[in-house]
Short mmCIF file of C-alpha atoms in Angstrom, two decimals:
data_model
loop_
_atom_site.label_atom_id
_atom_site.label_comp_id
_atom_site.label_asym_id
_atom_site.label_seq_id
_atom_site.Cartn_x
_atom_site.Cartn_y
_atom_site.Cartn_z
CA UNK V 1 -78.27 160.82 178.43
CA UNK V 2 -79.38 162.98 181.34
CA UNK V 3 -82.16 165.83 180.89
CA UNK V 4 -80.13 168.76 181.54
CA UNK V 5 -82.57 171.30 179.84
CA UNK V 6 -85.34 170.88 181.93
CA UNK V 7 -87.06 174.55 181.06
CA UNK V 8 -87.25 173.28 177.12
CA UNK V 9 -90.10 171.11 176.20
CA UNK V 10 -87.83 168.69 174.02
CA UNK V 11 -85.27 168.62 177.09
CA UNK V 12 -83.09 165.55 175.84
CA UNK V 13 -83.09 167.08 172.25
CA UNK V 14 -81.51 170.30 173.11
CA UNK V 15 -79.24 168.31 175.35
CA UNK V 16 -78.67 165.84 172.50
CA UNK V 17 -77.72 168.44 170.19
CA UNK V 18 -75.50 170.19 172.60
CA UNK V 19 -73.40 167.41 173.44
CA UNK V 20 -73.28 166.62 169.64
CA UNK V 21 -71.66 170.05 168.78
CA UNK V 22 -68.76 170.65 171.04
CA UNK V 23 -65.48 172.36 169.63
CA UNK V 24 -62.66 172.92 172.03
CA UNK V 25 -60.34 175.43 170.27
CA UNK V 26 -60.64 178.44 172.49
CA UNK V 27 -61.89 179.01 175.98
CA UNK V 28 -64.54 181.21 174.58
CA UNK V 29 -67.58 178.72 174.89
CA UNK V 30 -69.81 180.86 173.36
CA UNK V 31 -67.86 181.35 170.25
CA UNK V 32 -67.41 177.53 170.62
CA UNK V 33 -71.02 176.80 170.22
CA UNK V 34 -71.17 178.62 167.11
CA UNK V 35 -68.24 176.64 165.56
CA UNK V 36 -70.02 173.70 167.16
CA UNK V 37 -72.98 174.07 165.30
CA UNK V 38 -71.38 174.55 162.10
CA UNK V 39 -69.96 171.03 162.57
CA UNK V 40 -72.94 169.46 163.19
CA UNK V 41 -74.65 171.20 160.32
CA UNK V 42 -71.30 170.52 157.74
CA UNK V 43 -71.77 166.78 158.99
CA UNK V 44 -75.39 166.80 157.66
CA UNK V 45 -74.71 168.91 154.52
CA UNK V 46 -71.58 166.64 153.50
CA UNK V 47 -73.66 163.39 153.80
CA UNK V 48 -76.25 164.73 151.55
CA UNK V 49 -74.12 166.55 149.01
CA UNK V 50 -75.39 169.94 150.02
CA UNK V 51 -73.14 173.09 150.54
CA UNK V 52 -73.17 173.81 154.27
CA UNK V 53 -74.14 177.64 154.37
CA UNK V 54 -77.05 176.75 152.21
CA UNK V 55 -78.36 174.13 154.80
CA UNK V 56 -77.35 176.93 157.69
CA UNK V 57 -79.11 179.54 156.00
CA UNK V 58 -82.41 177.10 155.68
CA UNK V 59 -82.20 176.14 159.22
CA UNK V 60 -81.94 179.86 160.49
CA UNK V 61 -84.79 180.71 158.39
CA UNK V 62 -86.86 178.10 159.77
CA UNK V 63 -86.05 178.52 163.31
CA UNK V 64 -83.35 180.92 164.15
CA UNK V 65 -81.53 177.59 165.41
CA UNK V 66 -84.09 177.36 168.10
CA UNK V 67 -84.86 173.32 168.90
CA UNK V 68 -88.02 174.22 170.58
CA UNK V 69 -89.69 176.42 167.85
CA UNK V 70 -92.93 175.83 167.01
CA UNK V 71 -94.80 177.42 163.97
CA UNK V 72 -98.06 179.29 163.38
CA UNK V 73 -100.91 177.07 163.22
CA UNK V 74 -101.98 176.11 159.73
CA UNK V 75 -105.60 176.24 158.24
CA UNK V 76 -105.49 172.41 159.15
CA UNK V 77 -104.82 173.06 162.69
CA UNK V 78 -101.07 172.03 162.47
CA UNK V 79 -98.15 173.47 163.55
CA UNK V 80 -94.19 173.16 162.12
CA UNK V 81 -92.01 171.67 164.72
CA UNK V 82 -88.47 171.81 165.99
CA UNK V 83 -85.09 173.25 164.52
CA UNK V 84 -86.11 172.38 160.77
CA UNK V 85 -89.78 173.10 161.40
CA UNK V 86 -91.08 169.80 159.97
CA UNK V 87 -94.99 169.81 159.70
CA UNK V 88 -96.23 166.38 161.51
CA UNK V 89 -97.50 164.78 158.70
CA UNK V 90 -93.96 165.45 156.92
CA UNK V 91 -92.28 164.18 159.93
CA UNK V 92 -93.78 160.98 159.92
CA UNK V 93 -93.33 160.52 156.37
CA UNK V 94 -89.49 160.88 156.55
CA UNK V 95 -89.10 158.74 159.53
CA UNK V 96 -88.80 161.74 162.11
CA UNK V 97 -89.37 160.22 165.57
CA UNK V 98 -89.10 163.17 167.66
CA UNK V 99 -89.03 166.96 165.48
CA UNK V 100 -87.77 168.63 168.55
CA UNK V 101 -84.38 166.36 168.77
CA UNK V 102 -81.85 168.60 166.80
CA UNK V 103 -79.66 165.53 166.40
CA UNK V 104 -82.52 163.45 164.36
CA UNK V 105 -83.75 166.61 162.55
CA UNK V 106 -80.96 168.20 160.87
CA UNK V 107 -79.84 165.22 158.91
CA UNK V 108 -83.64 164.48 157.94
CA UNK V 109 -83.82 168.21 156.77
CA UNK V 110 -80.63 167.89 154.85
CA UNK V 111 -81.87 164.49 153.37
CA UNK V 112 -85.08 166.21 152.15
CA UNK V 113 -83.77 169.24 150.54
CA UNK V 114 -81.25 166.87 148.66
CA UNK V 115 -84.00 164.98 147.53
CA UNK V 116 -86.14 168.41 146.64
CA UNK V 117 -82.99 169.44 144.74
CA UNK V 118 -82.88 166.24 142.43
CA UNK V 119 -86.92 166.37 141.90
CA UNK V 120 -86.74 169.99 140.72
CA UNK V 121 -83.25 170.66 139.48
CA UNK V 122 -81.77 173.22 141.69
CA UNK V 123 -81.40 174.42 145.24
CA UNK V 124 -83.56 177.49 144.83
CA UNK V 125 -86.50 175.15 143.82
CA UNK V 126 -85.93 172.64 146.61
CA UNK V 127 -85.73 175.75 149.01
CA UNK V 128 -89.13 176.65 147.74
CA UNK V 129 -90.36 173.10 148.04
CA UNK V 130 -89.26 173.04 151.34
CA UNK V 131 -91.26 176.10 152.36
CA UNK V 132 -94.63 176.00 150.56
CA UNK V 133 -94.33 172.17 149.66
CA UNK V 134 -93.46 170.29 146.87
CA UNK V 135 -96.97 170.00 145.19
CA UNK V 136 -97.39 173.82 145.54
CA UNK V 137 -94.12 174.48 143.59
CA UNK V 138 -95.04 171.82 140.85
CA UNK V 139 -98.53 173.64 140.23
CA UNK V 140 -96.73 176.80 140.31
CA UNK V 141 -94.33 175.76 137.60
CA UNK V 142 -97.17 174.07 135.74
CA UNK V 143 -98.89 177.46 135.58
CA UNK V 144 -102.01 176.37 137.68
CA UNK V 145 -100.75 177.77 140.75
CA UNK V 146 -99.21 180.95 142.71
CA UNK V 147 -96.24 181.05 145.21
CA UNK V 148 -97.13 182.66 148.51
CA UNK V 149 -94.97 186.05 149.03
CA UNK V 150 -93.41 184.35 152.11
CA UNK V 151 -91.91 181.73 149.89
CA UNK V 152 -90.41 184.11 147.23
CA UNK V 153 -88.96 186.16 150.25
CA UNK V 154 -87.91 183.00 151.97
CA UNK V 155 -85.82 182.01 148.61
CA UNK V 156 -84.54 185.31 147.87
CA UNK V 157 -83.25 185.28 151.60
CA UNK V 158 -81.40 182.06 151.48
CA UNK V 159 -80.03 181.89 148.09
CA UNK V 160 -79.74 185.57 147.07
CA UNK V 161 -81.69 184.86 143.67
CA UNK V 162 -85.71 185.20 143.21
CA UNK V 163 -87.50 182.07 142.67
CA UNK V 164 -88.39 183.06 139.20
CA UNK V 165 -84.46 183.16 138.41
CA UNK V 166 -84.23 179.63 139.82
CA UNK V 167 -87.28 178.19 137.47
CA UNK V 168 -85.11 179.70 134.54
CA UNK V 169 -81.81 178.04 135.03
CA UNK V 170 -83.16 174.65 135.21
CA UNK V 171 -80.56 171.90 136.53
CA UNK V 172 -78.17 174.65 137.90
CA UNK V 173 -77.27 175.75 141.18
CA UNK V 174 -76.33 179.60 140.84
CA UNK V 175 -75.39 180.36 144.38
CA UNK V 176 -73.20 182.84 145.81
CA UNK V 177 -69.69 182.07 146.49
CA UNK V 178 -69.35 179.60 149.62
CA UNK V 179 -69.45 181.64 153.00
CA UNK V 180 -67.50 180.45 155.80
CA UNK V 181 -69.81 178.82 158.46
CA UNK V 182 -68.95 180.21 161.69
CA UNK V 183 -68.94 183.94 159.83
CA UNK V 184 -72.45 183.36 158.31
CA UNK V 185 -73.64 181.94 162.20
CA UNK V 186 -71.98 185.16 163.35
CA UNK V 187 -73.82 187.66 161.21
CA UNK V 188 -77.27 185.59 161.21
CA UNK V 189 -77.19 184.83 165.11
CA UNK V 190 -78.94 188.16 166.75
CA UNK V 191 -78.55 188.07 170.84
CA UNK V 192 -78.01 184.42 171.64
CA UNK V 193 -81.35 182.95 172.94
CA UNK V 194 -82.06 179.61 175.60
CA UNK V 195 -80.72 177.46 172.93
CA UNK V 196 -77.21 179.09 172.71
CA UNK V 197 -77.27 179.85 176.59
CA UNK V 198 -77.94 176.02 177.09
CA UNK V 199 -75.21 174.87 174.15
CA UNK V 200 -72.92 177.02 176.01
CA UNK V 201 -73.58 174.98 179.44
CA UNK V 202 -73.34 171.81 177.62
CA UNK V 203 -69.86 172.50 176.00
CA UNK V 204 -68.40 173.57 179.56
CA UNK V 205 -69.67 169.97 181.14
CA UNK V 206 -68.45 168.20 178.21
CA UNK V 207 -64.99 169.91 178.56
CA UNK V 208 -65.03 169.13 182.19
CA UNK V 209 -64.83 165.05 181.88
CA UNK V 210 -61.50 163.77 182.62
CA UNK V 211 -61.54 160.78 180.43
CA UNK V 212 -63.01 160.22 176.88
CA UNK V 213 -63.86 157.62 174.46
CA UNK V 214 -62.51 158.20 170.98
CA UNK V 215 -64.74 157.14 167.79
CA UNK V 216 -62.75 158.37 165.48
CA UNK V 217 -59.86 161.05 165.04
CA UNK V 218 -57.37 162.84 162.40
CA UNK V 219 -56.22 165.57 160.55
CA UNK V 220 -59.15 165.31 158.08
CA UNK V 221 -62.30 167.32 158.91
CA UNK V 222 -64.18 165.29 156.38
CA UNK V 223 -63.34 161.91 157.44
CA UNK V 224 -64.20 162.59 161.14
CA UNK V 225 -67.28 164.09 160.11
CA UNK V 226 -68.18 161.17 157.55
CA UNK V 227 -67.45 158.69 160.45
CA UNK V 228 -69.58 160.62 163.36
CA UNK V 229 -72.57 160.66 160.67
CA UNK V 230 -72.16 157.02 160.49
CA UNK V 231 -71.53 156.22 164.35
CA UNK V 232 -73.95 158.35 165.67
CA UNK V 233 -76.95 156.18 165.20
CA UNK V 234 -75.15 152.95 167.08
CA UNK V 235 -74.05 154.80 169.78
CA UNK V 236 -77.56 156.40 170.36
CA UNK V 237 -79.10 152.85 170.26
CA UNK V 238 -77.15 152.22 173.36
CA UNK V 239 -79.10 152.59 176.54
CA UNK V 240 -77.64 155.10 178.49
CA UNK V 241 -74.66 155.85 176.47
CA UNK V 242 -74.21 159.67 176.06
CA UNK V 243 -74.05 161.29 172.52
CA UNK V 244 -70.50 161.66 170.90
CA UNK V 245 -69.26 165.23 170.63
CA UNK V 246 -67.12 166.85 168.03
CA UNK V 247 -64.04 168.23 169.12
CA UNK V 248 -61.07 170.51 167.07
CA UNK V 249 -58.19 171.40 168.94
CA UNK V 250 -54.69 171.91 168.41
CA UNK V 251 -52.61 169.52 170.67
CA UNK V 252 -49.01 169.57 171.65
CA UNK V 253 -48.26 172.29 168.76
CA UNK V 254 -49.54 170.16 166.08
CA UNK V 255 -51.96 170.63 163.48
CA UNK V 256 -55.71 170.86 164.56
CA UNK V 257 -57.22 167.55 165.23
CA UNK V 258 -60.83 166.51 164.81
CA UNK V 259 -62.32 163.95 167.23
CA UNK V 260 -65.88 162.14 167.74
CA UNK V 261 -65.68 161.40 171.11
CA UNK V 262 -67.76 160.51 174.52
CA UNK V 263 -66.83 162.02 177.82
CA UNK V 264 -66.36 160.24 181.06
CA UNK V 265 -66.21 160.44 184.75
CA UNK V 266 -63.66 157.69 185.25
CA UNK V 267 -61.40 155.28 183.40
CA UNK V 268 -63.30 152.50 184.78
CA UNK V 269 -66.93 153.37 183.41
CA UNK V 270 -64.86 154.78 180.06
CA UNK V 271 -63.42 151.23 179.75
CA UNK V 272 -67.35 149.80 180.16
CA UNK V 273 -68.67 152.13 177.95
CA UNK V 274 -66.03 151.77 175.21
CA UNK V 275 -66.47 147.66 175.27
CA UNK V 276 -70.05 148.38 174.85
CA UNK V 277 -69.79 150.42 171.83
CA UNK V 278 -67.02 147.63 170.44
CA UNK V 279 -69.93 144.97 170.88
CA UNK V 280 -72.13 147.25 168.75
CA UNK V 281 -69.75 147.31 165.70
CA UNK V 282 -67.93 150.73 166.03
CA UNK V 283 -64.53 151.32 166.87
CA UNK V 284 -63.15 152.81 170.41
CA UNK V 285 -60.40 153.54 172.30
CA UNK V 286 -59.88 155.33 176.14
CA UNK V 287 -57.88 158.38 176.30
CA UNK V 288 -57.21 160.89 178.99
CA UNK V 289 -58.87 164.00 178.05
CA UNK V 290 -56.87 166.98 176.88
CA UNK V 291 -56.25 170.10 179.37
CA UNK V 292 -57.76 167.44 182.47
CA UNK V 293 -54.84 168.14 184.70
CA UNK V 294 -55.13 164.78 185.96
CA UNK V 295 -52.05 162.46 186.18
#
């Protein structure tokens, strides 16, 4: 994939994320960027049985959705990296090759949080362990260690409950009622920074392609997000293949149709790439892009 975000250190990471998050319901691409982020977060959350709003709040608290984020230096001289703020050692343990690539990092963060919930019994303690480390939370529960004020504030900000409350409830999740992801993103997002500006540019670029390859499509949001989560790895393994994007649009007055799709400049180019994707084991067909104006 072309490295279009040259000013950011993980240039390919931000470009990959942008091309993975496109939604084309309305012409306001800044709004589309927020919805696109929600689609990506929801895909990672659902694949790991997490509430999407919980994952969104964790990632916002960690990095403000900044794929280029670098944390302060720890006593051991390390810094947390990327949108999910993985420490280098944790990234290696989790099999995360590039923490600055959100397409890789978000599913890894969701999987880690899911495992922490299984280990500690609920989402509040999972959040505490994500922030302070599992060993620190185990020691606190055993009465041999304390929790930093940062972790206490972190859990309260994400879940609306104090970590002591979570320790008392055991295997239960006492989260507030589900929040619409797009409303949550709008309420959390303070003036869009470089990440959202670049995402907006990628949205505009992706929507300009006259042809496309459809990898999954349908009225079921869950089906398409699940298919996207399973096919993304296969497509990323193909040299030179663009990242699939997620779109949501009303076509010919019908209900909203969700698609996992790759844009292409010409029909022959789309056919060639589609053949490569089929050879890799994924379904694919070529379609003229909506609103392309071509005949």
